[in-house]
Short mmCIF file of C-alpha atoms in Angstrom, two decimals:
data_model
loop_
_atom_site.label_atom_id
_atom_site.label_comp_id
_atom_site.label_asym_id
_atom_site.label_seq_id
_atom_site.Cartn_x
_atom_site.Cartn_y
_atom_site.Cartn_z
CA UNK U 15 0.00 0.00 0.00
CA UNK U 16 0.73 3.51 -0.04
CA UNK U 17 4.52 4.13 1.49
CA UNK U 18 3.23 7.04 3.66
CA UNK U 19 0.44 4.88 5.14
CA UNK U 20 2.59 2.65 6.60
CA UNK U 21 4.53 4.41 8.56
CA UNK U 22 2.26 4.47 11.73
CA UNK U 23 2.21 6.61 14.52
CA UNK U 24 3.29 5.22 17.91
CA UNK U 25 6.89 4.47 19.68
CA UNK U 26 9.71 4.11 18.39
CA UNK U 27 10.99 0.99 17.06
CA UNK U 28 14.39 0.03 18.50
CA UNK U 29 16.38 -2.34 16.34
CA UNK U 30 18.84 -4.53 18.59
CA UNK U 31 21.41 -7.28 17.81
CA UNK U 32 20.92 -10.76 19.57
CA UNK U 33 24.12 -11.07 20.75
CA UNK U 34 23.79 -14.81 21.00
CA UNK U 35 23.63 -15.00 17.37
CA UNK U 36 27.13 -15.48 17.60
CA UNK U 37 26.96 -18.78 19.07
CA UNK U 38 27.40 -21.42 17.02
CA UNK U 39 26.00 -24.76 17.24
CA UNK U 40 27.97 -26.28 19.35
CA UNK U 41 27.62 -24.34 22.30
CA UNK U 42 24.57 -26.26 22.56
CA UNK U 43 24.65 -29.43 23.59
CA UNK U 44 22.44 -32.41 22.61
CA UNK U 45 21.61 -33.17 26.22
CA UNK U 46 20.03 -29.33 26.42
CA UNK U 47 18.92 -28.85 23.39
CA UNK U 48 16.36 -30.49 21.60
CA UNK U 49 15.24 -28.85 18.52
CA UNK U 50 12.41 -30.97 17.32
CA UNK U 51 9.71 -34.10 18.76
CA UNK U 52 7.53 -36.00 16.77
CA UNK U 53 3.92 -36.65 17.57
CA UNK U 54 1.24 -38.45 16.26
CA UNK U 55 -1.57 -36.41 14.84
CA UNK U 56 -4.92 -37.90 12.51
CA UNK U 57 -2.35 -41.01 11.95
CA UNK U 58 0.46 -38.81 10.49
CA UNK U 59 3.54 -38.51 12.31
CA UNK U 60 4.00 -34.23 12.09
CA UNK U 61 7.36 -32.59 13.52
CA UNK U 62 6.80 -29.68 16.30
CA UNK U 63 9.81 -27.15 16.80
CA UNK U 64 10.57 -25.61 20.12
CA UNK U 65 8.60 -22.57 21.05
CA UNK U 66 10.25 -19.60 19.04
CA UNK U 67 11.19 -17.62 22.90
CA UNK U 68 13.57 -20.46 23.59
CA UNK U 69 16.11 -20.27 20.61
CA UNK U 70 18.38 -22.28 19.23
CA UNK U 71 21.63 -21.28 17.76
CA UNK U 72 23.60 -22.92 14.35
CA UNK U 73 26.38 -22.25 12.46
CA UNK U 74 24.91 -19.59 11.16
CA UNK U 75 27.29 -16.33 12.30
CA UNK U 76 26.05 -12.58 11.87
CA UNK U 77 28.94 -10.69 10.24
CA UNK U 78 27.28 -7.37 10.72
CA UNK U 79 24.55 -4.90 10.07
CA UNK U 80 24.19 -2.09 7.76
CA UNK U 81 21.85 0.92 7.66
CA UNK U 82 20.34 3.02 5.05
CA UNK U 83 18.28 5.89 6.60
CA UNK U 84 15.63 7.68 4.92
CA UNK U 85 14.98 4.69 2.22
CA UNK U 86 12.57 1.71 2.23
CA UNK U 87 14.78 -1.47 0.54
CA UNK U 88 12.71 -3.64 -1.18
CA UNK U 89 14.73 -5.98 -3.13
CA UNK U 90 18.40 -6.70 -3.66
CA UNK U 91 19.69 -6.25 -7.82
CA UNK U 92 23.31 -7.35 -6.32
CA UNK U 93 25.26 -8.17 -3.27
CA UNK U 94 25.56 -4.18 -3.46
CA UNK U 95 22.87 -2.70 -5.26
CA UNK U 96 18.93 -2.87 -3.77
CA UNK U 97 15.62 -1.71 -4.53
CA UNK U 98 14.33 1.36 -2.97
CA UNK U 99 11.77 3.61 -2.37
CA UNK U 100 11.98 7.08 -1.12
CA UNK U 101 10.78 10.80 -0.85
CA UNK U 102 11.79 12.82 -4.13
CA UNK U 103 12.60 16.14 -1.99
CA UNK U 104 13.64 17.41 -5.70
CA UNK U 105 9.93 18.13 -6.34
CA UNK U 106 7.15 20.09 -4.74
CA UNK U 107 5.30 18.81 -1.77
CA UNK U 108 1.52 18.53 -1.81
CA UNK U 109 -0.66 19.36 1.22
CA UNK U 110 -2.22 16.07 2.72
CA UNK U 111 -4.54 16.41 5.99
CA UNK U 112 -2.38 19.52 7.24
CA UNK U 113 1.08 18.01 6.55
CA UNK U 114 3.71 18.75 3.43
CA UNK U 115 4.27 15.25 1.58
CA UNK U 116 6.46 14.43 -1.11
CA UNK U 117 6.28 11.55 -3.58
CA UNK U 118 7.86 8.14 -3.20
CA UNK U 119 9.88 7.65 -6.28
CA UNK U 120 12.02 4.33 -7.21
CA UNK U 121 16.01 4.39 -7.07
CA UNK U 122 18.32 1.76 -7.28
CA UNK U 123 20.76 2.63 -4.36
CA UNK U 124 24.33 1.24 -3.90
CA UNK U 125 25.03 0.01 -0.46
CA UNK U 126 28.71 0.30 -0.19
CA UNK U 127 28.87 4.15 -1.29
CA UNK U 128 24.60 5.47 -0.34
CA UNK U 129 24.85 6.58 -3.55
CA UNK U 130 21.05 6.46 -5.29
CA UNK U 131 20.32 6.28 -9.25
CA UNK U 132 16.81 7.23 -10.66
CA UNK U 133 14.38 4.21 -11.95
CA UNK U 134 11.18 5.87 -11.91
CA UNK U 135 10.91 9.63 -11.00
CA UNK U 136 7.57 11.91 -11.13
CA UNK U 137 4.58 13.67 -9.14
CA UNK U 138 2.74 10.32 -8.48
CA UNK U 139 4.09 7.52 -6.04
CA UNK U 140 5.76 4.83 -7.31
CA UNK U 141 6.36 1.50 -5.29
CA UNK U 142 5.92 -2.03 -3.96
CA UNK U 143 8.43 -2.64 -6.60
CA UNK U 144 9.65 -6.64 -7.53
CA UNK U 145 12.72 -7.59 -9.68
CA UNK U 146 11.89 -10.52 -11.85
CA UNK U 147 14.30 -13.14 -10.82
CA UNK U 148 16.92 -13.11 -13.44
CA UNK U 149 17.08 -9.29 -12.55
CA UNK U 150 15.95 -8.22 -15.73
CA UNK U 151 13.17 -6.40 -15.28
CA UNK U 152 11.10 -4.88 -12.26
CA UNK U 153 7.81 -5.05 -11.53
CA UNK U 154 6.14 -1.84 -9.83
CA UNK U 155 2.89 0.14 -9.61
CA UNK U 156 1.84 3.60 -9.59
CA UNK U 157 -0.26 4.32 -6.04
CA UNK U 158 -3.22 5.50 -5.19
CA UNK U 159 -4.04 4.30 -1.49
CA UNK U 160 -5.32 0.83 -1.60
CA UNK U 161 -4.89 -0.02 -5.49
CA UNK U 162 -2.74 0.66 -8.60
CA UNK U 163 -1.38 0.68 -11.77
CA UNK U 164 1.17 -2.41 -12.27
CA UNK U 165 3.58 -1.61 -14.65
CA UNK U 166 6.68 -3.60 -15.69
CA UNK U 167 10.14 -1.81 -16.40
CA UNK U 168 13.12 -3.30 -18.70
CA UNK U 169 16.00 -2.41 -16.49
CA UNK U 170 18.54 -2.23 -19.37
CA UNK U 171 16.32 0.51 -21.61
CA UNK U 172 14.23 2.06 -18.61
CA UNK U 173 10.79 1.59 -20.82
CA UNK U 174 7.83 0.72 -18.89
CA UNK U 175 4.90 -0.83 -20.23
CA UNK U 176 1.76 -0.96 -18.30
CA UNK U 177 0.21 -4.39 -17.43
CA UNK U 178 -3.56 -3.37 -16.98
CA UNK U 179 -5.57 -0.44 -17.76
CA UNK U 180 -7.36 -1.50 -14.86
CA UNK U 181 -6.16 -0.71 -11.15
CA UNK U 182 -5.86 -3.98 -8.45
CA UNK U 183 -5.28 -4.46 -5.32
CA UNK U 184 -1.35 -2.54 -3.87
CA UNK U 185 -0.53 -5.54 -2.25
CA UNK U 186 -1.27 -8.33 -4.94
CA UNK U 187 1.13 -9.41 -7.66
CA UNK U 188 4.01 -11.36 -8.11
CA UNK U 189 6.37 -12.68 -10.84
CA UNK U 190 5.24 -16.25 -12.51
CA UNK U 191 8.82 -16.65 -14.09
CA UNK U 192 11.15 -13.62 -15.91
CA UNK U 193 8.75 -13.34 -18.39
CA UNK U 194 5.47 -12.91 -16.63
CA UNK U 195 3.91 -11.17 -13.70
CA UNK U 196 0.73 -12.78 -12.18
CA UNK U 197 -1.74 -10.97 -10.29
CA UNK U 198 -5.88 -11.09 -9.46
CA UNK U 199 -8.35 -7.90 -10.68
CA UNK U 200 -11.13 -6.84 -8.69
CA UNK U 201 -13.35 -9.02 -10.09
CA UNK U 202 -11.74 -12.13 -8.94
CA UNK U 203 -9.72 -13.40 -12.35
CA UNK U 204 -6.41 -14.42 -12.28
CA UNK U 205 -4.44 -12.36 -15.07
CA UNK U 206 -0.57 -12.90 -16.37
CA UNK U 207 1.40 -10.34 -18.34
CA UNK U 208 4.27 -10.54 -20.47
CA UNK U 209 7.46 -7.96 -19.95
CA UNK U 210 5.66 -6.64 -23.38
CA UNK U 211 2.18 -6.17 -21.62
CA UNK U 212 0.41 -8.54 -23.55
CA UNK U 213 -2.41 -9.66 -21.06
CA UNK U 214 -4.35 -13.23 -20.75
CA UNK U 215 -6.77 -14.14 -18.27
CA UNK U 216 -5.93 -17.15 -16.49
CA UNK U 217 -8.60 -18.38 -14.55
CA UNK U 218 -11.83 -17.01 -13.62
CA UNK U 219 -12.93 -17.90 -10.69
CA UNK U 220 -15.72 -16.06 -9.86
CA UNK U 221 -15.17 -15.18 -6.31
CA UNK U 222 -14.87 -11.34 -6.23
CA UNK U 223 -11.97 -11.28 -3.40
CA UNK U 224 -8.99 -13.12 -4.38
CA UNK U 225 -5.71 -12.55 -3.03
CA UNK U 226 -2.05 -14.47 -2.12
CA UNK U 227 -1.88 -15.35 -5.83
CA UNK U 228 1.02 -17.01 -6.78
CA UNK U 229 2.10 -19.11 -9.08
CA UNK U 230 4.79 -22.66 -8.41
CA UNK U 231 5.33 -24.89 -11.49
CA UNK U 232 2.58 -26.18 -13.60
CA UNK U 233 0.52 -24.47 -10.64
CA UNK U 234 -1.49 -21.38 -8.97
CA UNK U 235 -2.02 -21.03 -5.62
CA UNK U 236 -4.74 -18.70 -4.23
CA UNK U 237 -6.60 -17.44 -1.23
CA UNK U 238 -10.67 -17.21 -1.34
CA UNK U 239 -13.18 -17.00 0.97
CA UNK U 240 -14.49 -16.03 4.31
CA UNK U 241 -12.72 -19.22 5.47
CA UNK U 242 -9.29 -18.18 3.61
CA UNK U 243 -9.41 -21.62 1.63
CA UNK U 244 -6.00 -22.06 -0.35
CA UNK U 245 -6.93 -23.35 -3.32
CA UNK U 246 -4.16 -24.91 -6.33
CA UNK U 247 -5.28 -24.32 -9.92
CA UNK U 248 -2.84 -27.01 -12.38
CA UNK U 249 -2.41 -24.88 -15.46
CA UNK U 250 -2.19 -28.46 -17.65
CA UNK U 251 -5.20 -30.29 -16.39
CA UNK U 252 -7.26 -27.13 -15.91
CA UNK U 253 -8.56 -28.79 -12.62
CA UNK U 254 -8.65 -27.09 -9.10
CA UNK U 255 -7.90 -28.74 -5.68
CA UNK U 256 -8.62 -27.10 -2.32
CA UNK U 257 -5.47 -27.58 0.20
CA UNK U 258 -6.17 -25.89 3.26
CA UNK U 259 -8.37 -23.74 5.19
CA UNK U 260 -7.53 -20.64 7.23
CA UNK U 261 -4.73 -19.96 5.17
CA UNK U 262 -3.08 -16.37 5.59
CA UNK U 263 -0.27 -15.95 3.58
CA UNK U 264 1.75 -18.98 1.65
CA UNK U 265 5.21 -18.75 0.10
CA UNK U 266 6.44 -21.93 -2.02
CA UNK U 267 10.22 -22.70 -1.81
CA UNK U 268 12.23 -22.44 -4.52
CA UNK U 269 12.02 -25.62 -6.11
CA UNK U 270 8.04 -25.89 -5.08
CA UNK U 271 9.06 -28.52 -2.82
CA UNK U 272 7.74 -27.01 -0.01
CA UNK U 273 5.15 -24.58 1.42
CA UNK U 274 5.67 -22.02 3.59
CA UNK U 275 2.12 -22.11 5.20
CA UNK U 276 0.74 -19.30 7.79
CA UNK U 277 -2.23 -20.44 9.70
CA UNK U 278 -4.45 -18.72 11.63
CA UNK U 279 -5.41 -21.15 14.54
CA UNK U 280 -7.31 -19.19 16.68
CA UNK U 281 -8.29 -15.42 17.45
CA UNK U 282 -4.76 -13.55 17.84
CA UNK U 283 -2.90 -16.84 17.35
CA UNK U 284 -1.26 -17.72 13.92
CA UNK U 285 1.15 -20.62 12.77
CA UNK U 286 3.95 -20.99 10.82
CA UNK U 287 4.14 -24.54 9.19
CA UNK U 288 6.13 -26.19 6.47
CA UNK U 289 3.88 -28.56 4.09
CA UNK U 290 4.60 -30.62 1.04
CA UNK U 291 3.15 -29.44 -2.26
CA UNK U 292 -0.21 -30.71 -1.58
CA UNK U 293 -0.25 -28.83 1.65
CA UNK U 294 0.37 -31.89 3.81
CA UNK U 295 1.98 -30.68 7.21
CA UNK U 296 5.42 -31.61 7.93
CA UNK U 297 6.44 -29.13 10.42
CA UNK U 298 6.18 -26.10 12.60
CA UNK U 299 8.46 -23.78 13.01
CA UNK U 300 6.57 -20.83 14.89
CA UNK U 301 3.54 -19.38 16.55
CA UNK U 302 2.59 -16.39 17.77
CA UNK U 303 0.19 -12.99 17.60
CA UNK U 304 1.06 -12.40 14.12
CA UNK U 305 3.73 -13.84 11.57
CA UNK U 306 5.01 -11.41 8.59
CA UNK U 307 8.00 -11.09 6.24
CA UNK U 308 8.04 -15.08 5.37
CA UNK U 309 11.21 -15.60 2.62
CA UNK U 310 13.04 -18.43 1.37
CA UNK U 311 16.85 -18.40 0.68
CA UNK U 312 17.61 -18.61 -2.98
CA UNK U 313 18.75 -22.00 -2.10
CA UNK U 314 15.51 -23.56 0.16
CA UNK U 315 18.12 -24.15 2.70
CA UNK U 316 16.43 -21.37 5.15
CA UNK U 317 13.39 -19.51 5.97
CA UNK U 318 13.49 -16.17 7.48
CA UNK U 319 10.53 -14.39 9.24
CA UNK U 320 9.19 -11.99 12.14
CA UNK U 321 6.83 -13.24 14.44
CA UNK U 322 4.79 -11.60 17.34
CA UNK U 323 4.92 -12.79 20.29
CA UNK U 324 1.59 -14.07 21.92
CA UNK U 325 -0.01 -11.60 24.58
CA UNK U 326 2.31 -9.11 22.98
CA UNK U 327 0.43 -5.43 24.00
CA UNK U 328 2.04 -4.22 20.82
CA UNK U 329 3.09 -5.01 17.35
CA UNK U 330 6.92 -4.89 17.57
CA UNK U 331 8.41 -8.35 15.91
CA UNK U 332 11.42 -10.47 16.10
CA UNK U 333 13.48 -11.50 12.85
CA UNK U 334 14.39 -15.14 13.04
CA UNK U 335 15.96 -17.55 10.28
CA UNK U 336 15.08 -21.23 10.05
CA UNK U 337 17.43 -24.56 8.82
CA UNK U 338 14.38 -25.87 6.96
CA UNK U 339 15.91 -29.55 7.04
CA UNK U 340 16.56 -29.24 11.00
CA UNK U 341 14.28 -26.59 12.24
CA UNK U 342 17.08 -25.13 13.93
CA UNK U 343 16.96 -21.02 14.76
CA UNK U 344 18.96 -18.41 14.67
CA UNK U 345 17.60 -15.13 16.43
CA UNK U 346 18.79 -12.55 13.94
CA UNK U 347 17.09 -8.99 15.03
CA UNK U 348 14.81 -8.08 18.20
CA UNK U 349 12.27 -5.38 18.46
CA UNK U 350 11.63 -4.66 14.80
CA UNK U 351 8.41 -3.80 13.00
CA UNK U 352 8.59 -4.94 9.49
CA UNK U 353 7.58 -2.41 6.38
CA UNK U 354 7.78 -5.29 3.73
CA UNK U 355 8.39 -8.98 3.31
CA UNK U 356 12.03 -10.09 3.82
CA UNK U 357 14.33 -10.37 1.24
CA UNK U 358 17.76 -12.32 0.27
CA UNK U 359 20.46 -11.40 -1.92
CA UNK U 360 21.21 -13.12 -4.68
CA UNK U 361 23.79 -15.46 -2.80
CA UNK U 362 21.98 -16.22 0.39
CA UNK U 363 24.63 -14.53 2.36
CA UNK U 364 22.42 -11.30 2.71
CA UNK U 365 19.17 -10.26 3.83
CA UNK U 366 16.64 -6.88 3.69
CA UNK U 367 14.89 -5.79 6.37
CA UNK U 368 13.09 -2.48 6.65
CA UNK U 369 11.01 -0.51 9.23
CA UNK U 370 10.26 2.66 10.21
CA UNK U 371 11.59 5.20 12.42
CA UNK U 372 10.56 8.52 14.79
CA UNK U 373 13.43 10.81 13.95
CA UNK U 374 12.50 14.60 14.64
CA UNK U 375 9.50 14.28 15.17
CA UNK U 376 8.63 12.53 12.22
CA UNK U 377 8.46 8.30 11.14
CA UNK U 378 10.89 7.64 8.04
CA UNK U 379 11.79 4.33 6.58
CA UNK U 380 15.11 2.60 7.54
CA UNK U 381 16.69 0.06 5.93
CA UNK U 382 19.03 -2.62 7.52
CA UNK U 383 21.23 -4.99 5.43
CA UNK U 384 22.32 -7.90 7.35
CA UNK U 385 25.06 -10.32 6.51
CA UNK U 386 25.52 -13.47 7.58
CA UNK U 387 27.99 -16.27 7.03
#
């Protein structure tokens, strides 16, 4: 959604290093530490992971964090060059609700010098932007509160074509492969567009609210319903398959191997669980108040994500990343409250986190880079 409606009013968000990050595996022994038990559940044998407030450390190692103040990372081009979105002070402010506001504009800004290059500049704001995942070309939209105009950009000649003439939802769309971006309209059909904005409808599903569209293999995965049903589409057979109920967000792994299932289990009480293709539990990994910012590394091999603590009287999150194969944890920031969905760098070895700020007076976005080894 809109950049300047998500910075909310409130405290301060303090961002703090868990200094037993540091610790690597074995400073943990197997007689006190027992990352995982197996219990027997409809027949099926399902893995549970400790509770997220008792952690425990791998081989993971945090090398250090980086900052970027004033700019809202979104996605990494290069070990040194992200995403971002920011206020384009260059032009003149217009007068919301009593208060001066500029327009978020896109830049691509390099890490290791703050240095910031123009992508898309001009009096409307531009953002929730996506690079396609050979890099080639991004994915944005022009905002207006709770919808917009997608457009995609070829990064090499800085054209933009425009994928609808139609506005969706902000939140909703995502890239199919490099070629296509996938996203639902307001009337509940699944469209895909090429980098050349040619358009096809994919599936019409006649359910006006459809959202968490994605797209894994042969497959589409969507959210409908009062219920939040997750339902898989097969593009080949043309046949649809329900997988789960009470679904809130769902990320597939790399490969499509896995899902990354959030389930809400109860009133204030959500789940992180890992399933097999068909949505079959294998795991959890988390639960808590809320759970945000779900990512895979580029290689499956880990699952970063913020969770909020149960009973927690506010909305403040802690970053954590996963082994997927053992389930075993590495606290990675405390305190934060998350603007956008995690992100990776290409090699794995990197990963954007952003949030917002009070500084004078006033909430701006702040990006942190962390890098891990």
């Amino acid at each position: 959604m809109n950049p300047e409606n998500k910075i909310r009013a409130g405290k301060a968000w303090k961002v703090l290093l868990c200094g037993a990050v540091l610790l690597s595996i074995t400073a943990c022994s197997a007689e006190n530490t027992e990352p995982r038990q197996v219990v027997e559940k409809s027949g099926k044998k399902i893995t549970v992971m400790d509770n997220t407030s008792e952690s425990v450390y791998t081989q993971l190692k945090l090398e250090g964090i980086d900052k970027a103040e004033g700019v809202r990372g979104t996605d990494f081009v290069s070990e040194d060059v992200i995403v971002v979105n920011k206020e384009n002070r260059n032009l003149s402010p217009q007068t919301i609700e009593g208060q001066e506001r500029y327009p978020y504009n896109l830049y691509l800004h390099t890490l290791s010098t703050g240095n910031d290059t123009p992508l898309q500049e001009g009096e409307e704001t531009y953002g929730a932007p996506q690079l396609s995942p050979d890099k080639a070309h991004l994915f944005y939209k022009e905002l207006h509160e709770a919808t917009g105009l997608g457009y995609i950009m070829d990064l090499g000649t800085g054209d933009s074509v425009k994928i609808s003439d139609a506005e969706f939802r902000s939140e909703e769309g995502t890239w199919s492969d490099n070629e296509h971006v996938i996203f639902p309209d307001m009337e509940g059909n699944i469209v895909s567009t090429d980098v050349g904005g040619k358009q096809e409808t994919v599936l019409k599903t006649g359910i006006p609210y459809v959202h968490e569209v994605i797209r894994t293999g042969s497959r589409i995965l969507y959210v409908t319903g009062e219920d939040s049903q997750l339902s898989a589409y097969d593009t080949g057979t043309k046949q649809i398959k329900v997988l789960k109920k009470n679904v809130i967000w769902v990320v597939p792994s790399p490969d499509g191997s896995t899902l990354a299932i959030v389930e809400r289990i109860g009133p204030g009480e959500m789940v992180l669980k890992l399933c097999d293709s068909e949505g079959n539990e294998r795991s959890q990994l988390a639960t808590g108040q809320q759970i945000f910012g779900t990512s895979w590394s580029p290689d499956g091999s880990k699952l970063a994500y913020a969770i909020t603590a149960a009973g927690s009287a506010d909305d403040q999150q802690d970053l954590f990343i996963t082994e997927a194969e053992t389930g075993e944890q590495t606290p990675v920031l405390n305190d934060i409250h998350l603007s956008d969905t995690l992100h990776w760098s290409p090699s794995g070895k990197k990963l954007l986190a952003t949030t917002s700020v009070l500084k004078d007076n006033a909430y701006q976005f702040l990006t942190y880079v962390v890098s891990l080894s």
